[in-house]
Short mmCIF file of C-alpha atoms in Angstrom, two decimals:
data_model
loop_
_atom_site.label_atom_id
_atom_site.label_comp_id
_atom_site.label_asym_id
_atom_site.label_seq_id
_atom_site.Cartn_x
_atom_site.Cartn_y
_atom_site.Cartn_z
CA MET A 1 -0.31 0.24 -0.51
CA ILE A 2 2.94 2.68 0.94
CA ILE A 3 4.39 1.56 -2.02
CA ALA A 4 1.56 2.37 -4.33
CA PHE A 5 0.88 6.03 -2.47
CA ILE A 6 4.87 6.91 -3.48
CA LYS A 7 4.43 5.92 -6.99
CA LEU A 8 0.80 7.98 -6.67
CA ARG A 9 2.98 10.48 -5.13
CA PHE A 10 5.61 10.44 -7.87
CA MET A 11 3.24 10.55 -10.88
CA GLN A 12 1.80 13.48 -9.25
CA ILE A 13 5.00 15.27 -9.44
CA LEU A 14 5.61 14.49 -13.03
CA ARG A 15 2.07 15.38 -13.55
CA THR A 16 3.11 19.57 -12.45
CA ALA A 17 6.50 19.54 -14.57
CA ASN A 18 4.24 18.25 -17.76
CA GLY A 19 2.33 21.33 -16.70
CA ILE A 20 4.41 23.58 -15.65
CA GLY A 21 6.84 23.17 -18.99
CA LEU A 22 9.86 21.44 -19.25
CA LEU A 23 12.50 24.84 -20.06
CA ARG A 24 10.58 25.91 -15.95
CA PHE A 25 11.22 22.42 -14.24
CA ILE A 26 14.77 22.47 -16.00
CA PHE A 27 14.93 25.84 -14.57
CA LEU A 28 13.20 24.33 -11.38
CA LEU A 29 15.48 21.66 -11.10
CA GLY A 30 18.27 23.64 -11.14
CA LEU A 31 17.55 26.05 -8.16
CA ILE A 32 16.92 22.71 -6.17
CA ALA A 33 20.54 21.66 -7.04
CA PHE A 34 21.61 25.03 -6.37
CA ILE A 35 19.98 24.54 -2.72
CA ALA A 36 20.99 21.18 -2.44
CA PHE A 37 24.72 22.48 -2.68
CA GLY A 38 24.17 25.07 -0.61
CA ILE A 39 22.96 22.63 1.84
CA PHE A 40 25.55 20.02 1.28
CA MET A 41 28.48 22.90 2.07
CA LEU A 42 26.67 24.09 5.18
CA THR A 43 26.53 20.24 5.96
CA ALA A 44 30.17 19.97 6.40
CA GLU A 45 30.44 21.61 9.95
CA VAL A 46 28.85 20.30 12.93
CA LEU A 47 27.40 23.09 14.04
CA LYS A 48 25.85 24.25 10.48
CA SER A 49 24.92 21.16 10.03
CA PHE A 50 22.67 21.28 13.42
CA TYR A 51 20.77 24.75 11.63
CA VAL A 52 20.04 22.89 8.66
CA SER A 53 18.30 20.17 10.36
CA ALA A 54 17.02 22.94 12.19
CA ILE A 55 14.89 24.32 9.26
CA CYS A 56 14.37 21.45 7.58
CA ILE A 57 12.56 20.30 11.03
CA PHE A 58 10.61 23.62 10.91
CA ILE A 59 9.83 22.52 7.05
CA ILE A 60 7.93 19.05 7.88
CA THR A 61 6.60 20.68 10.95
CA LEU A 62 4.56 22.63 8.94
CA ILE A 63 4.33 20.49 6.19
CA GLN A 64 2.36 18.18 8.84
CA ILE A 65 0.23 21.06 10.54
CA LYS A 66 -1.15 23.06 7.33
CA ARG A 67 -1.08 19.10 4.97
CA SER A 68 -4.69 19.06 3.90
CA ASP A 69 -5.04 15.15 2.65
CA ALA A 70 -4.65 14.57 6.81
CA GLN A 71 -8.33 13.56 7.16
CA PHE A 72 -8.49 11.56 3.80
CA LEU A 73 -5.85 8.87 4.70
CA LYS A 74 -7.25 8.70 8.07
CA ILE A 75 -10.44 8.22 6.73
CA ASN A 76 -8.79 5.63 4.36
CA PHE A 77 -5.63 3.78 5.31
CA ILE A 78 -5.10 2.33 9.05
CA HIS A 79 -1.28 2.77 8.65
CA PHE A 80 -1.58 6.44 7.57
CA LYS A 81 1.01 7.56 10.01
CA LEU A 82 3.95 5.33 8.17
CA ILE A 83 2.62 6.69 4.75
CA TYR A 84 3.84 10.41 6.41
CA LEU A 85 6.88 9.19 7.17
CA THR A 86 7.57 7.83 4.35
CA GLU A 87 7.10 10.70 2.51
CA TYR A 88 8.52 12.69 4.90
CA LEU A 89 11.90 10.77 4.96
CA LEU A 90 11.96 10.46 1.04
CA LEU A 91 11.38 13.97 1.16
CA MET A 92 14.40 14.28 3.20
CA MET A 93 16.82 12.37 1.06
CA PRO A 94 19.13 14.71 -0.40
CA LEU A 95 19.90 15.84 3.49
CA PHE A 96 20.38 12.54 4.56
CA PHE A 97 22.99 12.47 1.84
CA CYS A 98 24.75 15.15 2.76
CA LEU A 99 24.29 14.24 6.54
CA CYS A 100 26.10 11.26 5.07
CA PHE A 101 29.01 12.38 3.11
CA HIS A 102 29.64 14.45 6.86
CA LYS A 103 29.38 11.95 8.75
CA GLN A 104 27.40 13.63 11.16
CA TRP A 105 25.82 11.35 12.88
CA THR A 106 24.09 13.45 15.56
CA SER A 107 22.58 15.11 13.06
CA ILE A 108 20.76 12.27 11.43
CA VAL A 109 19.53 11.06 14.84
CA SER A 110 18.19 14.03 15.81
CA VAL A 111 16.06 14.06 11.87
CA VAL A 112 15.04 10.41 11.84
CA ALA A 113 13.94 11.39 15.87
CA SER A 114 12.28 14.62 15.74
CA THR A 115 10.18 12.99 12.17
CA LEU A 116 8.66 10.40 14.41
CA LEU A 117 7.40 12.82 16.87
CA ILE A 118 6.02 15.03 13.96
CA ILE A 119 4.17 12.26 12.23
CA ASN A 120 2.33 12.49 16.07
CA ILE A 121 1.12 16.43 15.42
CA ASP A 122 -2.63 15.88 15.41
CA TYR A 123 -2.89 19.62 14.82
CA SER A 124 -4.23 21.82 12.07
CA THR A 125 -4.38 25.74 12.00
CA LYS A 126 -8.21 26.90 12.10
CA ARG A 127 -8.14 30.21 10.49
CA LYS A 128 -9.65 33.40 12.29
CA SER A 129 -11.78 36.07 11.31
CA LEU A 130 -9.59 38.75 12.19
CA ASN A 131 -11.65 42.36 11.80
CA THR A 132 -9.69 45.51 13.43
CA PHE A 133 -9.06 48.81 12.59
CA ILE A 134 -6.24 47.99 10.14
CA GLN A 135 -8.70 45.56 7.88
CA ARG A 136 -11.51 48.03 7.37
CA VAL A 137 -8.74 51.28 6.51
CA ILE A 138 -7.30 48.75 3.69
CA PRO A 139 -8.80 49.45 0.38
CA LEU A 140 -11.64 47.61 -0.22
CA ASP A 141 -10.50 46.63 -4.00
CA CYS A 142 -7.37 45.24 -2.48
CA PHE A 143 -8.94 42.01 -1.45
CA GLU A 144 -5.25 40.30 -1.90
CA TRP A 145 -4.41 43.15 1.54
CA LYS A 146 -6.90 42.34 3.60
CA GLY A 147 -7.20 38.67 3.20
CA GLY A 148 -2.96 38.45 3.15
CA VAL A 149 -3.15 40.87 6.69
CA ARG A 150 -5.79 38.95 8.34
CA SER A 151 -3.63 36.01 8.31
CA THR A 152 -0.61 37.93 9.15
CA LEU A 153 -1.31 40.48 11.29
CA VAL A 154 0.29 39.67 13.99
CA LEU A 155 3.82 38.75 12.77
CA ILE A 156 3.49 41.68 10.94
CA ILE A 157 2.69 44.18 14.10
CA ILE A 158 6.08 42.19 15.96
CA VAL A 159 7.90 42.40 13.22
CA TRP A 160 7.19 46.10 12.38
CA THR A 161 7.02 46.79 16.29
CA ILE A 162 10.94 45.45 17.11
CA GLY A 163 11.81 46.73 13.70
CA LEU A 164 11.28 50.51 15.18
CA VAL A 165 11.96 50.52 18.16
CA THR A 166 14.91 48.82 17.37
CA SER A 167 16.27 50.48 14.21
CA PHE A 168 19.82 52.32 16.34
CA PHE A 169 20.63 48.71 15.61
CA VAL A 170 21.87 48.87 12.07
CA ALA A 171 20.41 45.59 10.82
CA SER A 172 17.17 45.72 12.95
CA VAL A 173 15.86 48.17 10.02
CA PRO A 174 17.09 45.84 6.79
CA VAL A 175 16.00 42.45 8.33
CA ALA A 176 12.28 44.13 9.46
CA LEU A 177 12.38 44.98 6.14
CA PHE A 178 13.49 42.75 4.30
CA ILE A 179 10.22 39.84 6.43
CA LEU A 180 7.85 42.82 5.63
CA GLY A 181 8.75 42.86 2.20
CA ILE A 182 7.96 38.42 1.88
CA LEU A 183 5.57 38.20 3.50
CA PRO A 184 2.82 39.76 0.77
CA LEU A 185 4.77 37.85 -1.79
CA ASN A 186 2.05 35.20 -0.42
CA PHE A 187 -0.78 37.74 -0.56
CA ASN A 188 -0.82 37.18 -4.49
CA GLU A 189 -0.54 32.92 -4.08
CA LYS A 190 -3.63 32.19 -4.96
CA ASN A 191 -5.93 33.82 -8.38
CA GLU A 192 -8.98 35.08 -7.00
CA PRO A 193 -12.33 34.00 -9.07
CA LEU A 194 -13.43 35.53 -12.24
CA PRO A 195 -16.65 38.08 -11.09
CA MET A 196 -13.52 39.77 -8.13
CA ILE A 197 -11.62 40.42 -10.92
CA LEU A 198 -14.27 42.00 -13.24
CA SER A 199 -16.17 43.71 -10.00
CA TYR A 200 -13.46 46.69 -11.08
CA GLU A 201 -14.70 47.08 -14.64
CA ARG A 202 -11.70 48.10 -15.80
CA GLY A 203 -9.84 47.84 -18.80
CA THR A 204 -6.42 45.69 -18.99
CA ASN A 205 -4.41 48.12 -18.49
CA SER A 206 -6.12 50.34 -16.18
CA PHE A 207 -6.61 46.58 -14.29
CA LEU A 208 -3.05 45.51 -14.21
CA LEU A 209 -1.53 49.63 -13.25
CA HIS A 210 -4.58 50.00 -10.31
CA LYS A 211 -3.03 46.57 -9.15
CA ILE A 212 0.14 47.77 -8.68
CA LYS A 213 -0.25 50.60 -7.82
CA LEU A 214 -2.34 49.41 -4.74
CA GLN A 215 0.42 47.19 -3.58
CA ILE A 216 3.18 49.46 -4.02
CA VAL A 217 0.99 52.44 -2.31
CA LEU A 218 0.25 49.78 0.54
CA TYR A 219 3.46 48.66 0.76
CA THR A 220 5.30 51.75 1.34
CA ILE A 221 2.62 52.81 3.93
CA LEU A 222 3.46 50.03 5.86
CA CYS A 223 7.59 51.14 5.45
CA ILE A 224 8.17 54.83 5.94
CA PRO A 225 8.66 55.13 9.39
CA LEU A 226 10.84 52.42 8.82
CA ILE A 227 12.58 54.14 6.37
CA ALA A 228 12.28 57.38 8.12
CA SER A 229 13.53 56.13 11.60
CA PHE A 230 16.99 54.15 9.86
CA ILE A 231 17.78 57.04 7.74
CA PHE A 232 17.27 59.56 11.12
CA PHE A 233 19.96 57.26 12.86
CA PHE A 234 22.29 56.11 10.14
CA SER A 235 21.79 59.17 7.55
CA ASP A 236 24.88 58.06 5.60
CA LEU A 237 23.59 54.86 4.94
CA TRP A 238 20.63 56.18 3.44
CA TYR A 239 20.78 53.95 0.30
CA ILE A 240 20.06 50.75 2.24
CA PRO A 241 16.96 50.58 2.98
CA LEU A 242 16.08 52.65 0.44
CA ILE A 243 17.70 49.87 -2.54
CA GLU A 244 16.44 46.89 -0.19
CA PHE A 245 13.04 48.80 -0.56
CA PHE A 246 13.56 49.10 -4.08
CA ILE A 247 14.39 45.75 -4.87
CA LEU A 248 11.33 44.66 -2.77
CA THR A 249 8.78 46.76 -4.56
CA THR A 250 10.17 45.72 -7.93
CA THR A 251 9.70 42.05 -7.06
CA HIS A 252 6.29 42.70 -5.82
CA ILE A 253 5.18 43.89 -8.92
CA TYR A 254 7.38 40.94 -11.00
CA ILE A 255 4.53 38.38 -8.49
CA ILE A 256 1.34 40.89 -9.94
CA LEU A 257 2.65 40.03 -13.10
CA THR A 258 3.74 36.85 -13.02
CA LYS A 259 0.15 35.85 -10.92
CA TYR A 260 -1.83 37.56 -14.43
CA ALA A 261 0.60 36.80 -16.59
CA PHE A 262 -0.98 32.69 -16.17
CA TYR A 263 -4.53 33.61 -14.66
CA LYS A 264 -6.97 30.97 -14.95
CA PRO A 265 -9.78 31.68 -12.08
CA ASN A 266 -10.58 29.46 -9.31
CA SER A 267 -7.00 27.91 -9.37
CA LYS A 268 -3.28 28.49 -8.82
CA SER A 269 -1.38 28.30 -11.74
CA ASN A 270 1.92 26.49 -12.20
CA GLY A 271 3.28 28.46 -13.70
CA SER A 272 3.43 31.28 -11.37
CA GLN A 273 4.13 29.63 -8.61
CA THR A 274 7.42 28.29 -10.28
CA PHE A 275 8.15 32.20 -11.16
CA GLY A 276 7.04 33.07 -7.92
CA VAL A 277 10.13 30.99 -6.74
CA ILE A 278 12.29 32.86 -9.18
CA GLY A 279 10.59 36.48 -8.17
CA ALA A 280 11.56 35.19 -4.16
CA MET A 281 14.96 33.67 -4.50
CA GLY A 282 15.95 37.31 -6.54
CA ILE A 283 15.13 38.82 -2.17
CA ILE A 284 18.20 35.87 -1.81
CA ILE A 285 20.38 35.83 -4.57
CA PRO A 286 21.07 38.93 -6.42
CA ILE A 287 21.85 37.05 -9.58
CA PHE A 288 18.10 36.52 -10.23
CA ILE A 289 17.39 40.15 -9.77
CA PRO A 290 17.76 41.58 -13.39
CA LEU A 291 16.28 38.31 -14.63
CA VAL A 292 13.51 39.28 -12.50
CA TRP A 293 13.29 43.07 -13.64
CA VAL A 294 13.42 41.44 -17.55
CA LEU A 295 11.18 38.97 -17.17
CA SER A 296 8.62 41.76 -15.52
CA ILE A 297 8.85 43.36 -19.14
CA ARG A 298 7.92 40.08 -20.61
CA PHE A 299 4.86 39.57 -17.72
CA TYR A 300 3.27 42.25 -18.47
CA PHE A 301 3.11 42.09 -22.23
CA LYS A 302 2.27 38.42 -21.19
CA ALA A 303 -0.75 39.60 -18.53
CA ARG A 304 -2.34 42.33 -20.88
CA LYS A 305 -2.76 39.03 -23.55
CA ASN A 306 -3.88 36.65 -21.00
CA LEU A 307 -6.52 39.14 -19.43
CA ASN A 308 -7.73 40.33 -22.95
CA PHE A 309 -9.46 37.22 -22.90
CA TYR A 310 -11.54 37.42 -19.69
CA LEU A 311 -11.71 41.40 -19.31
CA ASN A 312 -12.12 42.52 -23.09
CA ASP A 313 -15.45 43.61 -22.95
CA TYR A 314 -14.68 46.83 -20.50
CA HIS A 315 -12.53 48.40 -22.98
CA MET B 1 -33.45 38.32 -26.46
CA ILE B 2 -30.37 35.97 -26.45
CA THR B 3 -29.66 34.50 -30.23
CA ILE B 4 -27.72 31.60 -30.76
CA GLU B 5 -26.70 30.43 -34.13
CA ASN B 6 -25.11 27.99 -35.37
CA LEU B 7 -22.83 27.65 -32.01
CA VAL B 8 -19.90 25.03 -32.54
CA VAL B 9 -17.23 24.75 -28.90
CA SER B 10 -14.81 22.50 -29.09
CA TYR B 11 -11.53 21.54 -26.82
CA ASN B 12 -8.12 21.21 -28.35
CA LYS B 13 -9.70 20.79 -31.86
CA ARG B 14 -10.66 17.47 -31.90
CA GLN B 15 -14.45 16.88 -30.94
CA ASN B 16 -16.16 19.27 -30.73
CA VAL B 17 -18.35 19.76 -27.41
CA ILE B 18 -21.15 21.98 -29.08
CA ASN B 19 -22.16 21.42 -31.70
CA SER B 20 -23.84 23.15 -34.28
CA LEU B 21 -26.27 24.53 -31.68
CA ASN B 22 -29.57 26.84 -32.24
CA LEU B 23 -31.17 28.23 -29.52
CA LYS B 24 -32.97 31.59 -29.06
CA LEU B 25 -33.85 32.45 -24.95
CA SER B 26 -36.37 35.23 -24.89
CA LYS B 27 -36.50 37.91 -21.72
CA LYS B 28 -39.09 37.65 -18.42
CA THR B 29 -38.28 33.97 -18.79
CA ILE B 30 -36.14 31.03 -16.71
CA HIS B 31 -34.88 28.92 -19.19
CA GLY B 32 -33.83 25.35 -17.65
CA ILE B 33 -31.03 23.29 -19.70
CA VAL B 34 -31.13 19.25 -18.84
CA GLY B 35 -28.14 17.06 -19.79
CA LEU B 36 -26.75 13.77 -18.55
CA ASN B 37 -22.84 14.17 -17.41
CA GLY B 38 -20.73 15.55 -20.42
CA ALA B 39 -23.30 16.53 -22.30
CA GLY B 40 -22.21 20.43 -22.46
CA LYS B 41 -24.15 22.08 -20.55
CA SER B 42 -21.31 23.42 -18.60
CA THR B 43 -19.50 24.55 -21.98
CA LEU B 44 -22.76 26.04 -23.26
CA LEU B 45 -22.63 28.25 -20.44
CA ASN B 46 -18.85 29.14 -20.63
CA ALA B 47 -19.53 30.52 -24.01
CA ILE B 48 -22.29 32.22 -23.25
CA TYR B 49 -20.56 34.20 -20.90
CA GLY B 50 -17.32 34.11 -22.33
CA LEU B 51 -15.48 32.05 -20.47
CA LYS B 52 -14.91 29.90 -23.24
CA SER B 53 -13.27 30.21 -26.94
CA ILE B 54 -15.99 29.47 -29.59
CA ASP B 55 -15.03 27.80 -32.98
CA SER B 56 -17.71 29.09 -34.78
CA GLY B 57 -21.17 30.20 -34.55
CA VAL B 58 -22.79 33.83 -32.77
CA ILE B 59 -23.78 34.49 -29.55
CA LYS B 60 -25.51 37.96 -29.50
CA SER B 61 -27.52 39.71 -26.92
CA GLU B 62 -30.61 42.39 -28.46
CA ASN B 63 -28.74 41.61 -32.13
CA LYS B 64 -25.19 42.60 -30.40
CA LYS B 65 -22.32 41.05 -29.82
CA MET B 66 -22.83 39.55 -25.78
CA SER B 67 -20.51 41.33 -23.42
CA LYS B 68 -19.54 39.79 -19.84
CA LYS B 69 -21.57 43.13 -18.16
CA GLU B 70 -25.04 41.83 -19.43
CA ILE B 71 -24.63 38.59 -17.33
CA ALA B 72 -24.53 37.69 -14.04
CA TYR B 73 -22.98 34.38 -14.01
CA LEU B 74 -23.22 31.57 -10.75
CA VAL B 75 -20.43 29.23 -11.38
CA SER B 76 -21.26 25.02 -10.11
CA GLU B 77 -18.11 24.58 -7.73
CA ASN B 78 -18.32 28.00 -5.00
CA TYR B 79 -14.34 29.21 -4.84
CA PHE B 80 -13.71 32.51 -3.04
CA TYR B 81 -10.39 34.22 -2.01
CA SER B 82 -9.01 32.70 1.33
CA ASN B 83 -8.88 34.94 4.37
CA ILE B 84 -11.59 37.76 3.08
CA THR B 85 -15.09 37.85 4.90
CA ALA B 86 -18.48 37.77 3.29
CA ARG B 87 -18.81 41.31 3.77
CA GLU B 88 -15.61 42.39 2.39
CA TYR B 89 -16.51 39.92 -0.48
CA LEU B 90 -20.11 41.11 -1.12
CA ALA B 91 -18.63 44.73 -0.95
CA LEU B 92 -16.52 44.34 -3.94
CA PHE B 93 -19.38 44.27 -6.29
CA LYS B 94 -21.01 47.86 -6.67
CA ASN B 95 -24.36 48.03 -6.84
CA THR B 96 -25.64 51.00 -4.04
CA ASN B 97 -28.89 50.36 -3.93
CA PHE B 98 -28.39 46.56 -2.29
CA ASP B 99 -28.46 46.77 0.71
CA ILE B 100 -26.56 43.55 2.40
CA ASP B 101 -27.75 43.66 5.53
CA LYS B 102 -31.35 43.51 4.35
CA TRP B 103 -30.74 40.35 1.94
CA ASN B 104 -29.20 38.70 4.51
CA LYS B 105 -32.21 38.39 6.61
CA LEU B 106 -33.13 35.64 4.17
CA PHE B 107 -29.78 33.32 3.79
CA LEU B 108 -28.73 33.92 7.67
CA LEU B 109 -25.20 33.96 6.59
CA PRO B 110 -21.99 35.35 9.37
CA LEU B 111 -21.27 37.86 7.19
CA ASP B 112 -18.14 39.37 9.45
CA THR B 113 -16.88 35.79 9.47
CA ILE B 114 -14.63 34.86 6.56
CA ILE B 115 -15.47 32.56 4.03
CA ASP B 116 -12.97 29.75 4.54
CA ASN B 117 -14.92 28.86 7.91
CA TYR B 118 -18.19 28.80 5.50
CA SER B 119 -19.50 25.40 5.19
CA THR B 120 -20.96 24.31 1.38
CA GLY B 121 -24.21 25.76 1.98
CA MET B 122 -23.36 28.61 3.36
CA LYS B 123 -20.52 29.65 0.58
CA LYS B 124 -23.26 28.84 -1.72
CA LYS B 125 -25.83 31.32 -0.53
CA LEU B 126 -22.74 33.96 -0.83
CA ALA B 127 -22.11 33.21 -4.04
CA PHE B 128 -26.24 34.37 -4.70
CA MET B 129 -26.07 37.04 -2.89
CA VAL B 130 -23.15 37.96 -5.11
CA ILE B 131 -25.04 37.19 -8.64
CA LEU B 132 -27.84 39.45 -7.05
CA LYS B 133 -26.40 42.42 -5.91
CA GLN B 134 -25.08 42.38 -9.63
CA ASP B 135 -28.27 42.71 -10.60
CA LYS B 136 -27.52 42.42 -14.34
CA PRO B 137 -30.35 41.64 -17.20
CA VAL B 138 -28.77 37.86 -18.22
CA MET B 139 -28.60 35.39 -14.86
CA ILE B 140 -26.93 32.50 -15.25
CA LEU B 141 -27.00 29.68 -13.13
CA ASP B 142 -24.95 26.58 -13.06
CA GLU B 143 -26.33 24.19 -10.37
CA PRO B 144 -27.64 26.92 -8.31
CA PHE B 145 -29.38 24.05 -5.63
CA ASN B 146 -26.40 22.30 -4.51
CA GLY B 147 -25.73 21.44 -1.10
CA LEU B 148 -28.44 23.79 0.23
CA ASP B 149 -31.05 23.49 2.75
CA ILE B 150 -34.77 22.99 1.96
CA GLU B 151 -35.39 26.69 3.07
CA THR B 152 -32.78 28.11 1.05
CA CYS B 153 -33.73 26.47 -2.08
CA ARG B 154 -37.50 28.01 -1.08
CA ILE B 155 -36.29 31.58 -0.92
CA ILE B 156 -33.99 30.92 -4.33
CA HIS B 157 -37.11 30.40 -6.45
CA GLN B 158 -39.07 32.53 -4.76
CA VAL B 159 -36.65 35.63 -5.63
CA LEU B 160 -36.01 33.62 -9.07
CA LEU B 161 -39.56 34.24 -9.70
CA LYS B 162 -39.67 37.39 -8.90
CA LEU B 163 -36.63 38.54 -10.08
CA LYS B 164 -38.01 37.26 -13.62
CA GLU B 165 -40.68 40.18 -13.51
CA LYS B 166 -38.37 42.30 -14.22
CA ASN B 167 -37.51 41.70 -17.46
CA LYS B 168 -34.44 39.57 -16.94
CA ILE B 169 -33.74 36.94 -18.91
CA ILE B 170 -32.68 33.68 -16.27
CA ILE B 171 -30.78 30.73 -17.49
CA ILE B 172 -30.71 27.88 -14.51
CA THR B 173 -29.02 24.54 -15.18
CA SER B 174 -29.91 20.83 -12.75
CA HIS B 175 -29.70 16.98 -12.27
CA ILE B 176 -32.46 17.61 -10.48
CA ILE B 177 -35.20 17.23 -13.24
CA GLU B 178 -38.10 18.52 -10.68
CA THR B 179 -36.30 21.53 -9.57
CA LEU B 180 -36.30 22.53 -12.67
CA THR B 181 -40.36 21.87 -13.74
CA ASN B 182 -40.86 23.51 -11.08
CA LEU B 183 -39.53 26.39 -11.61
CA CYS B 184 -38.82 27.16 -15.63
CA ASP B 185 -40.48 28.11 -18.31
CA TYR B 186 -38.89 26.08 -20.80
CA ILE B 187 -36.75 23.17 -20.57
CA HIS B 188 -33.67 22.48 -23.60
CA TYR B 189 -32.51 19.11 -23.65
CA LEU B 190 -29.29 18.97 -24.07
CA GLU B 191 -27.83 15.74 -25.68
CA CYS B 192 -24.03 15.96 -27.38
CA GLY B 193 -23.79 19.34 -28.17
CA LYS B 194 -27.09 20.16 -29.67
CA ILE B 195 -30.43 21.07 -28.62
CA LYS B 196 -32.38 17.79 -28.94
CA PHE B 197 -35.67 19.14 -27.78
CA THR B 198 -37.57 22.21 -25.86
CA LYS B 199 -40.54 21.60 -23.84
CA GLU B 200 -42.84 24.30 -22.56
CA LYS B 201 -44.35 24.69 -19.74
CA VAL B 202 -47.27 22.25 -20.75
CA ASP B 203 -45.15 19.22 -21.91
CA PHE B 204 -43.40 19.20 -18.14
CA LYS B 205 -45.39 16.30 -17.22
CA GLU B 206 -44.91 14.28 -20.13
CA PHE B 207 -41.71 15.17 -20.77
CA GLU B 208 -40.23 14.09 -16.88
CA ARG B 209 -42.44 10.88 -17.43
CA GLU B 210 -40.18 10.04 -21.06
CA ILE B 211 -37.07 10.96 -19.30
CA PHE B 212 -37.32 8.65 -16.57
CA GLU B 213 -38.82 6.01 -18.43
CA LEU B 214 -35.89 6.19 -21.12
CA LEU B 215 -33.17 6.24 -18.64
CA GLU B 216 -34.54 3.87 -16.81
CA LYS B 217 -34.98 1.44 -19.72
CA LYS B 218 -31.57 2.26 -21.08
CA ASN B 219 -29.93 0.68 -17.89
CA GLU B 220 -32.40 -2.28 -17.02
CA ASP B 221 -30.51 -5.00 -17.48
CA LEU B 222 -27.77 -3.80 -16.32
CA ILE B 223 -28.52 -3.62 -13.10
CA LYS B 224 -30.73 -6.27 -12.90
CA VAL B 225 -27.49 -8.07 -13.61
CA LEU B 226 -25.76 -7.08 -11.82
CA THR B 227 -27.99 -6.87 -8.36
CA GLU B 228 -28.81 -10.20 -8.56
#
C-alpha cells in the first residue's frame, strides 16, 4: 500500500512537471540543485549541520500542520502515520545523503527522532476572522492585502514594532524590511474568482496598473516609518533601506504580473508558482534580480494578453 | 432576447463539445438546460458568458455581441479568495441600491466571518447574494441548488420568480429535474452538444415521465444483472 501511495506521489510530481513545461521544470531543477549544493557545503560543519537540520525539521512540521489530506488519509488508511513517515523521509533524502557524507551522525539521529515525533502531531490551524481597524482602512478592492494582513497581522505588528523600536541597531530595519517584503509575496499566491476581477470594471491595462499602484502604496505606507527611522540614526547609510525597498517593490510588481500572466479563474497556476519562486530567489540571491526585472517586462505583455480574454468587454 | 446560432465549441479542436447549437432565450423567462453528465451544459454556459472561446457561430443579445457586462454567472463550484469576509467580498461589487444586511435576513450568513470557515451551503448562499447584488439583465445559474437546505432552495425559487418579472433572462441548470420543472418556463434538453428538444411548461409532466422511462429502460438490464 505504501509503495502504491509513493508511486501516486511520483505521478503527481510528474504531472505537475508536465504542467509547468520542460524549460521551467529544468530551471526549477537547477534551483533545487543550487539549494542542494548549499546544503552539502553547510553540512560539512557540525554546528551548521545542526542549523540545516533544524530548518528542515521546521519545514516538515509546517507541512504536517498545514497538510490538507490528513483527514482523507486518516479515514482511508489504517497506517496513515507510516505514509507520513515515508513521505517525510523521502523528502529529506538529499539532507540524509549530505549528513551521511559528512558523517554527521548526531544530526541524522536528531532528524529521524524529530520526524518520528512530528508524524504524531494531530493539529491543524483554524483560520480566524480577525476584523480590526487595519483591515477596515485597507481599500475594498485590495482584497489580497485584506486577506493577507488578516492571516499575518500578528507577525507584521511584531516585526514592524521590533524593527522600529530597535532601529538604532544598524541591522534592525533592513531585516524588518526584508521580512515585511517577503510576507506580501504570499498575498498574491492564489488566483481570485473571475467575478472579483470583473468587479473592477476596468480594461486590462488600467486593471494591471491599478493593482500595481495599490501594492506599491500599501507597501510604502508600511515601510516609510522604518526607513525614516533608519535614515534618522544612520544618515550616511541612507541608500541601504532605499535600495532594499526598491528591490522588494520590484519583486512585488513582478509577482503581480506573473500572477496575471498565468491567471486562470479559481486556481493556483503552476506557471506563476514556479516563476514566483524565481522572484523570491531574487531577494535572497542577487544574481536573480536582473532576471526578475527582465521577466517583469515580458510578463507585463503576457498578462495583458491573458487578461484581455476576460476583460475584453471593459475597454 | 439572446440568440445563439450554429454554435460550435471544442476542446483542442478534436471533438466538438457543442455542435451547431441553435437556441433562442427570451426575456421575462426562466430557461432550464438539462442533460446528462458530459452533455456540454457547463461548456455552453461558459461560451455564453465568454469564458470559453467559440470555434464558430454567434451569440447575440438584442442583435449585439454578448458582453460580460450584461451577465451575472453563478458557477457550479464554490470558490472564494482566502481570508476575506463575506461582507468584504460583497462590497467588491458595486450596487448602491443593494442593502446587504436586508438581503441577509433571508440567508442568515455570518457576514463578518471569513469565507474559509463557511460550509458548502453557506458559500453557495453567498455566491447567490453576489449574483443578486450584480443585478444584471441576464443571470446564468449553474447548479444553484447544490448543497442548499430546503428552506434556502425555496427562497431562491421565490426570488427567481420575482426577478423574472423584472424583464430578466434566467438560465439555469440542475441535475434534479423536478427543480427545473417547478421553476422554468422552458426546458431545453442538451444531448451530444445539441439541443435535442425544447419543452414548454404544459409539456413538463410528459417530459419528466418520458425522460425517466428512457433512462430506466437504458440501464434496466445491467442493474438486473449486477444486483442478482
